[in-house]
Tab-separated table of C-alpha atoms in Angstrom:
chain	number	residue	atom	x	y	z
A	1485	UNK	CA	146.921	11.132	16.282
A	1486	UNK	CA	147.319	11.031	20.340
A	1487	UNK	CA	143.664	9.252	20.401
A	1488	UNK	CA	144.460	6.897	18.019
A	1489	UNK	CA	147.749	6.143	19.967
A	1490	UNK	CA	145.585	5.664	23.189
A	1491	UNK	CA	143.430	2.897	21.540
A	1492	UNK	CA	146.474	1.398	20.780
A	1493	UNK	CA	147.820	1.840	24.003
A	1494	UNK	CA	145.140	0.132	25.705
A	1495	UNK	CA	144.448	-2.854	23.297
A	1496	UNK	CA	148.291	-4.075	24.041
A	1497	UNK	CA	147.737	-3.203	27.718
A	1498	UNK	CA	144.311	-5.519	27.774
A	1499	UNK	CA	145.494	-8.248	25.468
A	1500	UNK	CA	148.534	-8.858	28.167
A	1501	UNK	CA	146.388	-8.487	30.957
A	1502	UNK	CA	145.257	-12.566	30.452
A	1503	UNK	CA	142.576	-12.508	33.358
A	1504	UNK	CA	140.965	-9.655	31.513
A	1505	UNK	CA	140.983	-11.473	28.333
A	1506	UNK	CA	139.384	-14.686	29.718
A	1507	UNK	CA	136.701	-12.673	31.834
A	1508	UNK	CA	135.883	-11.052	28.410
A	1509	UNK	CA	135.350	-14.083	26.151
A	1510	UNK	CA	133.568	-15.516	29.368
A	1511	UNK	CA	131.003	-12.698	28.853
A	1512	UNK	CA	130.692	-12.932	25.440
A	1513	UNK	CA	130.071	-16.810	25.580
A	1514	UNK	CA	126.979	-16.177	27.638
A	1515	UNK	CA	125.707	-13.613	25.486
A	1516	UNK	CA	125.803	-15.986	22.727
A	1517	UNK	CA	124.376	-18.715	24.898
A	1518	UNK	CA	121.483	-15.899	25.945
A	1519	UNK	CA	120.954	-15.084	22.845
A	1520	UNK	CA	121.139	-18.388	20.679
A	1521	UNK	CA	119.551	-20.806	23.646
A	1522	UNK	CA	116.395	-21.441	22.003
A	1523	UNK	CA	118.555	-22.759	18.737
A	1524	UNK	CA	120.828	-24.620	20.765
A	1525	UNK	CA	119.363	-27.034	22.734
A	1526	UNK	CA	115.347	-26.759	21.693
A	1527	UNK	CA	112.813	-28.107	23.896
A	1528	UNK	CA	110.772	-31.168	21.446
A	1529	UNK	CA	108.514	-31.654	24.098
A	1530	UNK	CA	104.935	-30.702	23.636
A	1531	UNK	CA	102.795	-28.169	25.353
A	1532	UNK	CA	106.297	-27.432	27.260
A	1533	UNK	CA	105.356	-23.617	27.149
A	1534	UNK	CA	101.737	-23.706	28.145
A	1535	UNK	CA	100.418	-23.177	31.781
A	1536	UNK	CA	97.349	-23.213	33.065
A	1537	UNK	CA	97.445	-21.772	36.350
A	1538	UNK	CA	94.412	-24.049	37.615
A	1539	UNK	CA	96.418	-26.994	37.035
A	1540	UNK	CA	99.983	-25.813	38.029
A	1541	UNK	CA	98.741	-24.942	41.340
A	1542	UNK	CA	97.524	-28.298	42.028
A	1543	UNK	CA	99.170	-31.116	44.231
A	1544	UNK	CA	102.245	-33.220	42.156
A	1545	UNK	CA	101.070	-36.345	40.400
A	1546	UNK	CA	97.779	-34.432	39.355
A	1547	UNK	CA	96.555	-35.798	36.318
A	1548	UNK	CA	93.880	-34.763	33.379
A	1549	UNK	CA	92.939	-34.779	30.482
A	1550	UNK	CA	92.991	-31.768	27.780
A	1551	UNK	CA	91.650	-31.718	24.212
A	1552	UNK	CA	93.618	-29.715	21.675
A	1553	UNK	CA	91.877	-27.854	19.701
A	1554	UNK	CA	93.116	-28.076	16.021
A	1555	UNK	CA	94.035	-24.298	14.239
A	1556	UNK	CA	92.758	-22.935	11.095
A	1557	UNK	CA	95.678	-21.042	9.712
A	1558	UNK	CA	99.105	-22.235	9.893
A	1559	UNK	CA	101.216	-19.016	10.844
A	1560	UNK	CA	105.126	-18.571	9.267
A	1561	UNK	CA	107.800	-17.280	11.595
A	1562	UNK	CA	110.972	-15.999	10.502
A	1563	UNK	CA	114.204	-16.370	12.289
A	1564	UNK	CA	113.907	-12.538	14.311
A	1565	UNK	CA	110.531	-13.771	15.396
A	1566	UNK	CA	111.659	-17.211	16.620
A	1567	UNK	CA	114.930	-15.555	18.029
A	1568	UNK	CA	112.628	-12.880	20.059
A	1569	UNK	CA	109.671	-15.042	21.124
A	1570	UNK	CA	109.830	-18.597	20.505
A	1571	UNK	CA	107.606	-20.706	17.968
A	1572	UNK	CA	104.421	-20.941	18.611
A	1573	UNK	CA	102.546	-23.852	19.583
């Protein structure tokens, strides 16, 4: 009974401290946004994930060209997958 009285305690005593309540749903918000970035604002662009260290280390305004190869299998991802590592190119 006295610990469930101290939870209770302390919930009233943090939901009137307002700083406290705005720090925590500042938290959460970027857990949400550190967890659920990929889904919110995707990056379209192609090849955005792939570096090749030859030609990031040269000079700006570098150009080349690259041939994609095409790929055999087509692989599915599920949401945990995408959610942990991306899609895959």
């Amino acid at each position: 009974m006295n610990n469930n009285n101290a939870v209770i305690n302390f919930r009233t005593r943090f939901l009137k401290n307002k700083a406290a309540v705005v720090a925590l749903l500042f938290i959460l918000l970027a857990i949400l946004l550190a967890v659920f970035g990929y889904f919110i604002a995707p990056d379209n662009s192609p090849n955005a994930n792939r570096m090749i260290p030859e030609i990031g280390s040269k000079k700006p305004w570098f150009s080349t060209l690259l041939l994609k190869e095409k790929r055999q299998t087509i692989n599915s991802e599920n949401f945990f997958q995408i959610l942990l590592n991306g899609k895959t190119e």
